[in-house]
Short mmCIF file of C-alpha atoms and ligand atoms in Angstrom, two decimals:
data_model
loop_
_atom_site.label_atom_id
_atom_site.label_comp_id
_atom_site.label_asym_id
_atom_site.label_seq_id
_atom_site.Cartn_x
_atom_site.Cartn_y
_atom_site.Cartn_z
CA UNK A 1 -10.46 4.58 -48.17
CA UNK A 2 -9.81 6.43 -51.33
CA UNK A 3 -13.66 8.17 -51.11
CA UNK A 4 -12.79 8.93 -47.50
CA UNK A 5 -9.11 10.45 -48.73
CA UNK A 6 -10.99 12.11 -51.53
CA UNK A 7 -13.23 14.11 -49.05
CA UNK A 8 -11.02 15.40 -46.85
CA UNK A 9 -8.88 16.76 -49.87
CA UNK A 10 -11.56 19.07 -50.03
CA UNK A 11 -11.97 19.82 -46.29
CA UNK A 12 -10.20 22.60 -44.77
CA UNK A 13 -6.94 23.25 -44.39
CA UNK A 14 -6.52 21.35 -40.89
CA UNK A 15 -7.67 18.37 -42.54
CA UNK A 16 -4.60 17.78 -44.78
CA UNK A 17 -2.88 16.82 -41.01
CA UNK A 18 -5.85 14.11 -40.62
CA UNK A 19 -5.09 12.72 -44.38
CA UNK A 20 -1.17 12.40 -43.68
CA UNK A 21 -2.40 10.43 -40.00
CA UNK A 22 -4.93 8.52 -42.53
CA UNK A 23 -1.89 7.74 -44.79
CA UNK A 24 0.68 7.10 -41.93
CA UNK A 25 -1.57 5.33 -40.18
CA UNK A 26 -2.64 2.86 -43.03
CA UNK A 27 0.96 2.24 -43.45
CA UNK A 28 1.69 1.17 -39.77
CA UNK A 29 -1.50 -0.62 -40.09
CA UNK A 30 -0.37 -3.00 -43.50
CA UNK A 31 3.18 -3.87 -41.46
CA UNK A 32 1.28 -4.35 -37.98
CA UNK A 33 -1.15 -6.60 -39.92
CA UNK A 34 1.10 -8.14 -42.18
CA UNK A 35 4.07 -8.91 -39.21
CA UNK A 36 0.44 -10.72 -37.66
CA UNK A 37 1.15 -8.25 -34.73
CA UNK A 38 -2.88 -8.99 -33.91
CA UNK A 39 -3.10 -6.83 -30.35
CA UNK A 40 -1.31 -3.95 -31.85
CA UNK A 41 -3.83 -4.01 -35.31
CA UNK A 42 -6.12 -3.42 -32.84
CA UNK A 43 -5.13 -0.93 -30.97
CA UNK A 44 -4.41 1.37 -34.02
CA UNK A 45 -8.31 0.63 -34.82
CA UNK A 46 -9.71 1.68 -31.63
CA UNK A 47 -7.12 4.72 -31.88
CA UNK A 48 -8.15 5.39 -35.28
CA UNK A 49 -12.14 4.88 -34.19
CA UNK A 50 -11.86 7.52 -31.29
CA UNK A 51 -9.78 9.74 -34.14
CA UNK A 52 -12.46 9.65 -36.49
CA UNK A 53 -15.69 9.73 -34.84
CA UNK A 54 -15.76 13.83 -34.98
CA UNK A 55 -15.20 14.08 -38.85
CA UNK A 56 -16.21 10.82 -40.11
CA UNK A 57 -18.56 9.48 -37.78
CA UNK A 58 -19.60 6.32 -40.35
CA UNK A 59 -15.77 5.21 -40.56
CA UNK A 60 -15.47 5.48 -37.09
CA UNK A 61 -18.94 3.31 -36.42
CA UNK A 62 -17.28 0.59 -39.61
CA UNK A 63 -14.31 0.30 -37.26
CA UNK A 64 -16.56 0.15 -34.30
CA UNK A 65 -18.33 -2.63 -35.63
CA UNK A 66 -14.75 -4.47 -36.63
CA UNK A 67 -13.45 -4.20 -32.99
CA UNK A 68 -16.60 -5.88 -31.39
CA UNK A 69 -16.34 -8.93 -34.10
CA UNK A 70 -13.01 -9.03 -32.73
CA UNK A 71 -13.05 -11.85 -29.56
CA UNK A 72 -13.32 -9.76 -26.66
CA UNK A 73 -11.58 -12.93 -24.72
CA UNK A 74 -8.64 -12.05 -27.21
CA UNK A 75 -8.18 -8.03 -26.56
CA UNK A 76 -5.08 -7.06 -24.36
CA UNK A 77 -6.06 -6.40 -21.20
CA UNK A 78 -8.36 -10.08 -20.68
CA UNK A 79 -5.53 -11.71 -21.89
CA UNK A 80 -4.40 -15.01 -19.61
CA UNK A 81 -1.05 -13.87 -19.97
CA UNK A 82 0.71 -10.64 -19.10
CA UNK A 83 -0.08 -8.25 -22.10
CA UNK A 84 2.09 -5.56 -23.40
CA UNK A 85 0.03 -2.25 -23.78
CA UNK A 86 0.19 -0.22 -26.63
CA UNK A 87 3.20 0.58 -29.09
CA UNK A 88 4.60 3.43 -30.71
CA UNK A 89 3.68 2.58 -34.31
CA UNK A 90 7.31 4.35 -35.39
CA UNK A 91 9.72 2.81 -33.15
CA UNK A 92 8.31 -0.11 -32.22
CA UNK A 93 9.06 0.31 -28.30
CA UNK A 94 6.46 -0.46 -25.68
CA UNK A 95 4.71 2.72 -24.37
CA UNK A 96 3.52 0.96 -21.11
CA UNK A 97 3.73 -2.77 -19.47
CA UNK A 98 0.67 -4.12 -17.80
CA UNK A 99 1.67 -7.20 -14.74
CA UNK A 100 -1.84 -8.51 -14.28
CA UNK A 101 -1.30 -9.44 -10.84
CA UNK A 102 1.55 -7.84 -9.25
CA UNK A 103 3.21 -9.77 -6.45
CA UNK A 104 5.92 -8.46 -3.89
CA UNK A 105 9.41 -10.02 -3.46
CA UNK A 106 9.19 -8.48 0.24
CA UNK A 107 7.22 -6.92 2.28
CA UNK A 108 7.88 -2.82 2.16
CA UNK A 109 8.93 -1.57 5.22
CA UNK A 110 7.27 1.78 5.53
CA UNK A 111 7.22 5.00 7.64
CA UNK A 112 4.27 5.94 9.52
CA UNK A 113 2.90 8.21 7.45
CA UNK A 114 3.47 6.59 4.34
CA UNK A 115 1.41 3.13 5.71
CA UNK A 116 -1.04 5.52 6.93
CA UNK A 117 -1.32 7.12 3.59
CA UNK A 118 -1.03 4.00 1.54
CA UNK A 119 -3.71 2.17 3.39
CA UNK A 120 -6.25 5.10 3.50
CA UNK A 121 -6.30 5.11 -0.17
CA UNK A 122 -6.92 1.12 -0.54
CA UNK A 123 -9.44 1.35 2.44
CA UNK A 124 -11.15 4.33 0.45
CA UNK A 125 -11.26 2.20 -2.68
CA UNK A 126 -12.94 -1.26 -0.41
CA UNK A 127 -15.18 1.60 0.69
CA UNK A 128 -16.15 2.76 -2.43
CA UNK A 129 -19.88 2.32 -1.35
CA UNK A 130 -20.30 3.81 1.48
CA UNK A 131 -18.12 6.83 0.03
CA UNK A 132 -20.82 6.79 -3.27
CA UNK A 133 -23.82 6.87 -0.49
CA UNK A 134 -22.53 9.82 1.55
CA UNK A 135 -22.13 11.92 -2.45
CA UNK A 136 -17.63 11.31 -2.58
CA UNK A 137 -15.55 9.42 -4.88
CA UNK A 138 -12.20 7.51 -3.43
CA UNK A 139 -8.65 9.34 -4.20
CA UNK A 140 -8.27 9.32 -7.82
CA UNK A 141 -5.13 10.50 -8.34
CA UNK A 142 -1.98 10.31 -5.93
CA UNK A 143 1.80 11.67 -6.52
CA UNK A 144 4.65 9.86 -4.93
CA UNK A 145 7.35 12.14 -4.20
CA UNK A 146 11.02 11.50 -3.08
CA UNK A 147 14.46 10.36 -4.08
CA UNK A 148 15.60 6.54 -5.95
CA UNK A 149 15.58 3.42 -4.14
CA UNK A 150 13.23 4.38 -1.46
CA UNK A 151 9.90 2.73 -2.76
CA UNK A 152 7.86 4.64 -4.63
CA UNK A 153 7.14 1.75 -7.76
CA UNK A 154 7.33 -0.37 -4.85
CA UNK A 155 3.88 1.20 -3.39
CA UNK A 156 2.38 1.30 -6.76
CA UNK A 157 2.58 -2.31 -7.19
CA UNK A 158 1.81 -2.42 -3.02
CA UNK A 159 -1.44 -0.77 -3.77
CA UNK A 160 -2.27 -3.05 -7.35
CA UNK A 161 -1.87 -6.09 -4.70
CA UNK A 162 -3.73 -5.09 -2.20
CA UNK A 163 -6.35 -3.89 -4.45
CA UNK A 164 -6.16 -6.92 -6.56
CA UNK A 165 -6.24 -5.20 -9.64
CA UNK A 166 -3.26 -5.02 -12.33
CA UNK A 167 -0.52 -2.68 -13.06
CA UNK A 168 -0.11 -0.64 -15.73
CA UNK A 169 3.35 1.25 -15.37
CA UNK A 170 3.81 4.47 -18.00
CA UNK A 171 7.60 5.44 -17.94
CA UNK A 172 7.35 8.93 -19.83
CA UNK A 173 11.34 9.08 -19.55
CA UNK A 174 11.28 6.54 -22.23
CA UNK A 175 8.11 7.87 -24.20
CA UNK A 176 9.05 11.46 -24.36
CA UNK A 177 12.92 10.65 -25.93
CA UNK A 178 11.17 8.41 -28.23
CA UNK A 179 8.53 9.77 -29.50
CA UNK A 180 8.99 13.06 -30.46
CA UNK A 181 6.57 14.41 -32.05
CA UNK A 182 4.08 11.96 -31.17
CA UNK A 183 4.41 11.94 -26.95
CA UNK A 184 1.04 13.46 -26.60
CA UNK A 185 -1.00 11.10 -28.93
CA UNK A 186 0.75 8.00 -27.32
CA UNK A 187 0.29 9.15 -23.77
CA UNK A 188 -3.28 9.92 -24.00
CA UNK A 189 -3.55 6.45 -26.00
CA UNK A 190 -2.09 4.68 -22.71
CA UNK A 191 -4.22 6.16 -20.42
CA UNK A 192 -7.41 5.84 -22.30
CA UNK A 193 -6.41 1.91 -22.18
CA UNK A 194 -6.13 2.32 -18.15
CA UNK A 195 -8.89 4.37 -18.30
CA UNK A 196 -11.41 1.52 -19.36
CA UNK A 197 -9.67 -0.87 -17.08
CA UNK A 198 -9.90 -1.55 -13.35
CA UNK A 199 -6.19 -0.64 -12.70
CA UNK A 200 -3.39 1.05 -11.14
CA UNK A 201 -1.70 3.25 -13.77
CA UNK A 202 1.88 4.07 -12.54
CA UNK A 203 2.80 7.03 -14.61
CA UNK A 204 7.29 6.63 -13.52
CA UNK A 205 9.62 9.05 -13.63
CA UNK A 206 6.88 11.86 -13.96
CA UNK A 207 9.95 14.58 -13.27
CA UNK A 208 11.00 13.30 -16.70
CA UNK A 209 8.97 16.24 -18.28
CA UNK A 210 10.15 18.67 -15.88
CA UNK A 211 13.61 17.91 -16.16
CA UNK A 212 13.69 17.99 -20.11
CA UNK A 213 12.39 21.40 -19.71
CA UNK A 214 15.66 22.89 -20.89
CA UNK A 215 16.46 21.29 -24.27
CA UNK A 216 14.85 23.51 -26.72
CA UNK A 217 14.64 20.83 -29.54
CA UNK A 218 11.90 19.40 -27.37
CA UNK A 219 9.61 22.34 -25.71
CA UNK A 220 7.31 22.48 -27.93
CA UNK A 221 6.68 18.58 -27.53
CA UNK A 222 7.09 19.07 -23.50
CA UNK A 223 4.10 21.97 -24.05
CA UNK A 224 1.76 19.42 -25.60
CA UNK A 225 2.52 16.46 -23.11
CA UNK A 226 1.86 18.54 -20.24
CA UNK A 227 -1.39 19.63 -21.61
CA UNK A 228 -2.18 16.38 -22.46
CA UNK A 229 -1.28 15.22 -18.67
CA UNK A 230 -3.10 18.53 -17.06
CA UNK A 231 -6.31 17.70 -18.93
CA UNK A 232 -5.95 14.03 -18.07
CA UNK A 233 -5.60 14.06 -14.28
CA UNK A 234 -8.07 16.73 -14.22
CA UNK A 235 -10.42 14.54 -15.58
CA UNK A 236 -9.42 11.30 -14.15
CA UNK A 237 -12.38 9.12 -13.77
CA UNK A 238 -13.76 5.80 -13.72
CA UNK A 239 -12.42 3.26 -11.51
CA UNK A 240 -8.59 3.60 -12.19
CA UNK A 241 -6.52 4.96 -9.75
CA UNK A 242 -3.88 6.97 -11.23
CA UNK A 243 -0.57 7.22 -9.76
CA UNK A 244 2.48 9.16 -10.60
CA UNK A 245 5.77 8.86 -8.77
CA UNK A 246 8.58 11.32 -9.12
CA UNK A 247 12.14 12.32 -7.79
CA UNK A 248 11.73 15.62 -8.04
CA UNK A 249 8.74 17.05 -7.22
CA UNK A 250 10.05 20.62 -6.44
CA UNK A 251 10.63 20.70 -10.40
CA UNK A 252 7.58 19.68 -11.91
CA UNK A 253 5.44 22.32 -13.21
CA UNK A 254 3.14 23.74 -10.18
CA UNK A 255 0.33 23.33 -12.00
CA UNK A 256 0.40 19.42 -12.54
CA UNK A 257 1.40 18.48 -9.05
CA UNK A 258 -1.32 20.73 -7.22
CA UNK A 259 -3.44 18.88 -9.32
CA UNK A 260 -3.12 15.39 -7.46
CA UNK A 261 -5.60 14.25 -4.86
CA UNK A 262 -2.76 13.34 -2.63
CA UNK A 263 0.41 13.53 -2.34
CA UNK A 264 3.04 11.08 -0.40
CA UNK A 265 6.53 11.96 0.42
CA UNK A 266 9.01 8.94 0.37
CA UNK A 267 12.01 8.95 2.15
CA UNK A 268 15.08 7.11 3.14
CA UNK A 269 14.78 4.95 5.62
CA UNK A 270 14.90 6.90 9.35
CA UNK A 271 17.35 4.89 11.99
CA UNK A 272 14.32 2.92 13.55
CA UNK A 273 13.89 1.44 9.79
CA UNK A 274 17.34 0.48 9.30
CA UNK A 275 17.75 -2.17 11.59
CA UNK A 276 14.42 -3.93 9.76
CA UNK A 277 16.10 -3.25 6.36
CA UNK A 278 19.19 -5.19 7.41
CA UNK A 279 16.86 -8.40 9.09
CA UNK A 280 14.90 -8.25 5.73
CA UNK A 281 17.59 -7.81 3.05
CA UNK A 282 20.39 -9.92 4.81
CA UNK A 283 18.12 -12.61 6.18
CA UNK A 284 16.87 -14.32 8.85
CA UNK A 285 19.38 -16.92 8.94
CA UNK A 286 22.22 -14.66 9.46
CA UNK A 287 22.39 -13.09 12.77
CA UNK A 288 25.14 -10.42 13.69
CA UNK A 289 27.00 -9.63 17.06
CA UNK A 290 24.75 -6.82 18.39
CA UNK A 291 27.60 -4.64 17.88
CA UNK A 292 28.66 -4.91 14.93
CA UNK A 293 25.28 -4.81 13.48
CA UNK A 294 25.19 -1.14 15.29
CA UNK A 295 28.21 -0.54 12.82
CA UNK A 296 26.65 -1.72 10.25
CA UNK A 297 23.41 0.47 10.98
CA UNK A 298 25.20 3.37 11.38
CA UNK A 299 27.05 2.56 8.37
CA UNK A 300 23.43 3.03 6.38
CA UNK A 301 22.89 6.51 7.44
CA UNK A 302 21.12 8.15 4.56
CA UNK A 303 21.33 5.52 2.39
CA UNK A 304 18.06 4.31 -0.03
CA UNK A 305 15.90 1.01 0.82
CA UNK A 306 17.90 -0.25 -3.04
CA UNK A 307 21.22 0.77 -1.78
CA UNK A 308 21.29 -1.49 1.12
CA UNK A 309 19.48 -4.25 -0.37
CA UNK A 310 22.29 -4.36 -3.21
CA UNK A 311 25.06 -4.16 -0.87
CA UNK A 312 23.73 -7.14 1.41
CA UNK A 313 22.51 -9.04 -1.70
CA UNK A 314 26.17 -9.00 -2.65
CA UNK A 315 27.04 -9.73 0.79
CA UNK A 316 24.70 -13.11 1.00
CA UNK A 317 25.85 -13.71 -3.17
CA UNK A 318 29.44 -13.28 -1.87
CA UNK A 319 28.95 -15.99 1.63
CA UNK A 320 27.51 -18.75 -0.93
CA UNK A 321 29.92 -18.41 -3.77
CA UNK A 322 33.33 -17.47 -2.25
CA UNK A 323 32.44 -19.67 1.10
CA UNK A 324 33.77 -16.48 3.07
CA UNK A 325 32.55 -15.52 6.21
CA UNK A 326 29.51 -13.03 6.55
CA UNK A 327 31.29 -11.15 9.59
CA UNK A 328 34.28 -10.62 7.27
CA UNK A 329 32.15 -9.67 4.66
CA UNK A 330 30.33 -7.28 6.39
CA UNK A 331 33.30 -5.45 7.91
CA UNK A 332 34.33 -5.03 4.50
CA UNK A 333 31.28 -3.38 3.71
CA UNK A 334 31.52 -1.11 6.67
CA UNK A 335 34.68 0.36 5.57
CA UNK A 336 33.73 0.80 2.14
CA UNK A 337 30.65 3.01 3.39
CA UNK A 338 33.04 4.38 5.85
CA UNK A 339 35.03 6.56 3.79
CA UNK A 340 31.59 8.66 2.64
CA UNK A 341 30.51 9.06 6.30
CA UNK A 342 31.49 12.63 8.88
CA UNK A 343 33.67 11.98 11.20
CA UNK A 344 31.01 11.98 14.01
CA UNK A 345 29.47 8.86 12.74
CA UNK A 346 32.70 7.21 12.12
CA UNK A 347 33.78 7.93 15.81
CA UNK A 348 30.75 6.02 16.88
CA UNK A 349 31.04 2.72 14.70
CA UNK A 350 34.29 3.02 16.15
CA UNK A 351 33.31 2.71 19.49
CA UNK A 352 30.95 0.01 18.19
CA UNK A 353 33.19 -2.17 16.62
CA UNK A 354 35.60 -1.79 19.55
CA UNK A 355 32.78 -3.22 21.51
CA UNK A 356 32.14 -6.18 19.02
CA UNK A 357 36.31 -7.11 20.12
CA UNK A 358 37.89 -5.78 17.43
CA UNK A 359 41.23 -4.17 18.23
CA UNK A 360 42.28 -0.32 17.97
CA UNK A 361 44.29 -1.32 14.70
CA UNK A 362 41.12 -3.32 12.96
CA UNK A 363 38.54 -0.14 13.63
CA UNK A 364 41.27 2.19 12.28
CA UNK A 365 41.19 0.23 9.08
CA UNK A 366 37.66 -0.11 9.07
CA UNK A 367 36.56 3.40 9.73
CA UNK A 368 40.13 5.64 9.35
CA UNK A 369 39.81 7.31 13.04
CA UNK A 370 43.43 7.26 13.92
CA UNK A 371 44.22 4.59 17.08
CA UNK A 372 45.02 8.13 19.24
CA UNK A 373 42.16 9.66 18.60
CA UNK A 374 39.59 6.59 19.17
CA UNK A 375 41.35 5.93 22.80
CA UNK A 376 40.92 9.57 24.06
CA UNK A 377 37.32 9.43 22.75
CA UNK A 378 36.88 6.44 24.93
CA UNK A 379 38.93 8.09 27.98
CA UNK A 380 36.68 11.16 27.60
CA UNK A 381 33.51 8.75 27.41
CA UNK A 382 34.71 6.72 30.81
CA UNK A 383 35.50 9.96 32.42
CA UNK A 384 31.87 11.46 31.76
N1 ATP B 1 10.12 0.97 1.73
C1 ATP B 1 10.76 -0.11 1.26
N2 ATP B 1 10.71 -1.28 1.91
C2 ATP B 1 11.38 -2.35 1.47
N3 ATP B 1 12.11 -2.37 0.35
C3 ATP B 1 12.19 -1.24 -0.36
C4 ATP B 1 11.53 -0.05 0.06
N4 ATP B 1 11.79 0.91 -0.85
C5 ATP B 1 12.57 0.36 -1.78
N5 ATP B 1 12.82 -0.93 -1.49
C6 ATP B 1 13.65 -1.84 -2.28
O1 ATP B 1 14.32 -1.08 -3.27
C7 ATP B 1 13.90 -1.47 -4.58
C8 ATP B 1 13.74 -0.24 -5.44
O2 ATP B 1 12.64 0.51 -4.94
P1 ATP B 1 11.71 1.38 -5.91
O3 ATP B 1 11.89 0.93 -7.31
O4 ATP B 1 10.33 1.36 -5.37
O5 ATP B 1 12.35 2.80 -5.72
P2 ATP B 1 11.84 4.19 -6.30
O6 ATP B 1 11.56 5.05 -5.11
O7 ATP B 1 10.76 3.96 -7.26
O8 ATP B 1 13.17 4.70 -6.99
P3 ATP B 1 13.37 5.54 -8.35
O9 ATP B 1 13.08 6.96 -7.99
O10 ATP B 1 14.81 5.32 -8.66
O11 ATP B 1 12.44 4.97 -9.36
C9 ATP B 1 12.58 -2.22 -4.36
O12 ATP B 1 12.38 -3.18 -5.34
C10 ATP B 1 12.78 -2.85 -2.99
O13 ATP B 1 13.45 -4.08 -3.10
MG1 MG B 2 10.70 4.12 -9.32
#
């Protein structure tokens, strides 16, 4: 080490930066080794191998060497159990988890477009074949775009199941506000570890970059990690399909998300998809009076996939615990949600629920259309 140290003393200038990684690096290295942390030693070799092989091509072979003595039944990714990807050597935090075998609590309800989007892109990958014989690779790289809740780490660990491969999720949110200074390096270190794998690689909250644009302390950093990202989907090869998802794909630089393969667009679920949401989230053993499961629907207007499943999780939590009746329950929820809704849509749960038996007085206090207003409504409605 000290021969190595010696000769890049004497290099150029640049080279002093390579000598403090050398020393920084031997110091993570002494408390990875010495805290027996065995995956992460050897991650900061094959990180150090790849650093070195330009300037000091025999170090880098030594280390080579080092890392195929090491039991290749014993590296991260062949691990039996799930393995954590690699660390920032400063802070300790996980830069990316890898599930092995992700499996679905539920099956995702999705849109046309989105199945037809989602499947094309596993059937491309089954078909890898026949795509290599007629001279075309499968989708490499795909951007999910829309708002929370409405599935878009969902289809990431859709497609890892259906392709049977694992899942290794990025979240750059995390990586960029804790490793300043470093986000570049530890990004490209994750997806070189995808790289070589059969995988998904979710890369979450991609808009993280995008929306961190304005806090000066951090362009500089933002500068590099894009570059870092451009040159990476770019050149996104080998059998990995890499997937970023996004809320807001209107701010993300122009020049990263033209860069995708594909894109899908997410969205809450339209009025055909509620009525599934509420059989899947609420149950099959519960079933509602037709009407005031319209109410309910209606209720869910514009709401996320997440937001309904937490409020009818609560709902079946609530039933078991409290003994209360899911009817009651759900009326309650109803006129929570209510109060958020226009008018419009409160005048027709109101006509709902009036249909499900409840009285003028009950649908007031469930949806807050005065008892004069809902019995012209439903004059006017008998009268057309
Ligand atoms: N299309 C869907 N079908 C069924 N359930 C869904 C769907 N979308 C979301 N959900 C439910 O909502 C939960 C959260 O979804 P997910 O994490 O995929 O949202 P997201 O779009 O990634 O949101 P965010 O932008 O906040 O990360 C899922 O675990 C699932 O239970
Ligand atoms: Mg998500």
């Amino acid at each position: 080490m000290n021969r190595r140290k010696a000769t890049l003393i004497k290099g150029p200038d640049q080279h002093l930066d390579d000598l403090n990684k050398v020393e920084d690096n031997f110091v993570h290295l002494a408390r990875l080794a010495l805290a027996g942390k065995r995956h992460d030693v050897l991650l900061l070799i094959r990180r150090a191998s790849s650093a070195f092989r330009g300037k000091m091509p025999e170090m880098a072979e030594e280390l080579n060497q080092l890392l195929r003595e090491a039991s290749a039944s014993e590296t991260p990714l062949r691990g039996d159990t799930v393995a954590i990807a690699p660390v920032d050597l400063d802070s300790r935090l996980n830069l990316a988890t890898v599930e092995q075998l992700p499996e679905l609590a539920h099956e995702p309800i999705w849109p046309a477009a989105v199945a037809g989007s989602l499947q094309l892109i596993v059937d491309e990958r089954r078909r890898e074949h026949e795509l290599a014989i007629a001279g075309l690779q499968p989708t490499r790289t795909a951007l999910f775009e829309g708002p929370p809740g409405v599935g878009k780490t969902l289809a990431a660990r859709w497609l890892a199941r259906e392709l049977r491969q694992p899942l290794i999720t990025l979240d750059l949110s995390a990586s960029i506000s804790s490793f300043l200074g470093r986000t570049g390096a530890n990004v490209r270190n994750v997806l070189d570890y995808a790289r070589g794998a059969r995988c998904v690689l979710l890369l979450d909250e991609f808009d993280a970059i995008a929306k961190r644009r304005d806090d000066s302390a951090e362009i500089g950093e933002l500068k590099r990690l894009v570059s870092v990202l451009l040159q990476e989907i770019d050149n996104w090869t080998g059998p990995s399909l890499l997937v970023a998802a996004t809320n807001y794909a209107d701010l993300l630089d122009h020049a990263i998300w033209r860069r995708f393969d594909v894109t899908v667009k997410f969205s809450t679920p339209d009025p055909n998809q509620i009525p599934l949401a509420i059989r899947l989230f609420l149950g099959d053993d519960i079933t509602l009076e037709p009407n005031l499961a319209g109410a309910l629907e209606l209720s869910f207007v514009k709401c996320s996939f997440s937001e309904i499943e937490r409020v009818l999780t609560a709902i079946r939590r609530q039933a078991v615990v409290r003994d209360e009746p899911v009817d009651d329950l759900i009326k309650g929820a109803i006129r929570k949600r209510a109060r958020t809704l226009p008018k419009s849509v409160r005048f027709e749960m109101g006509a709902k629920l009036h249909e499900a038996g409840l009285s003028d007085r009950q649908v007031h206090d469930l949806t807050g259309v005065s008892r004069d207003t809902l019995r012209k409504r439903r004059t006017a409605a008998m009268l057309r």
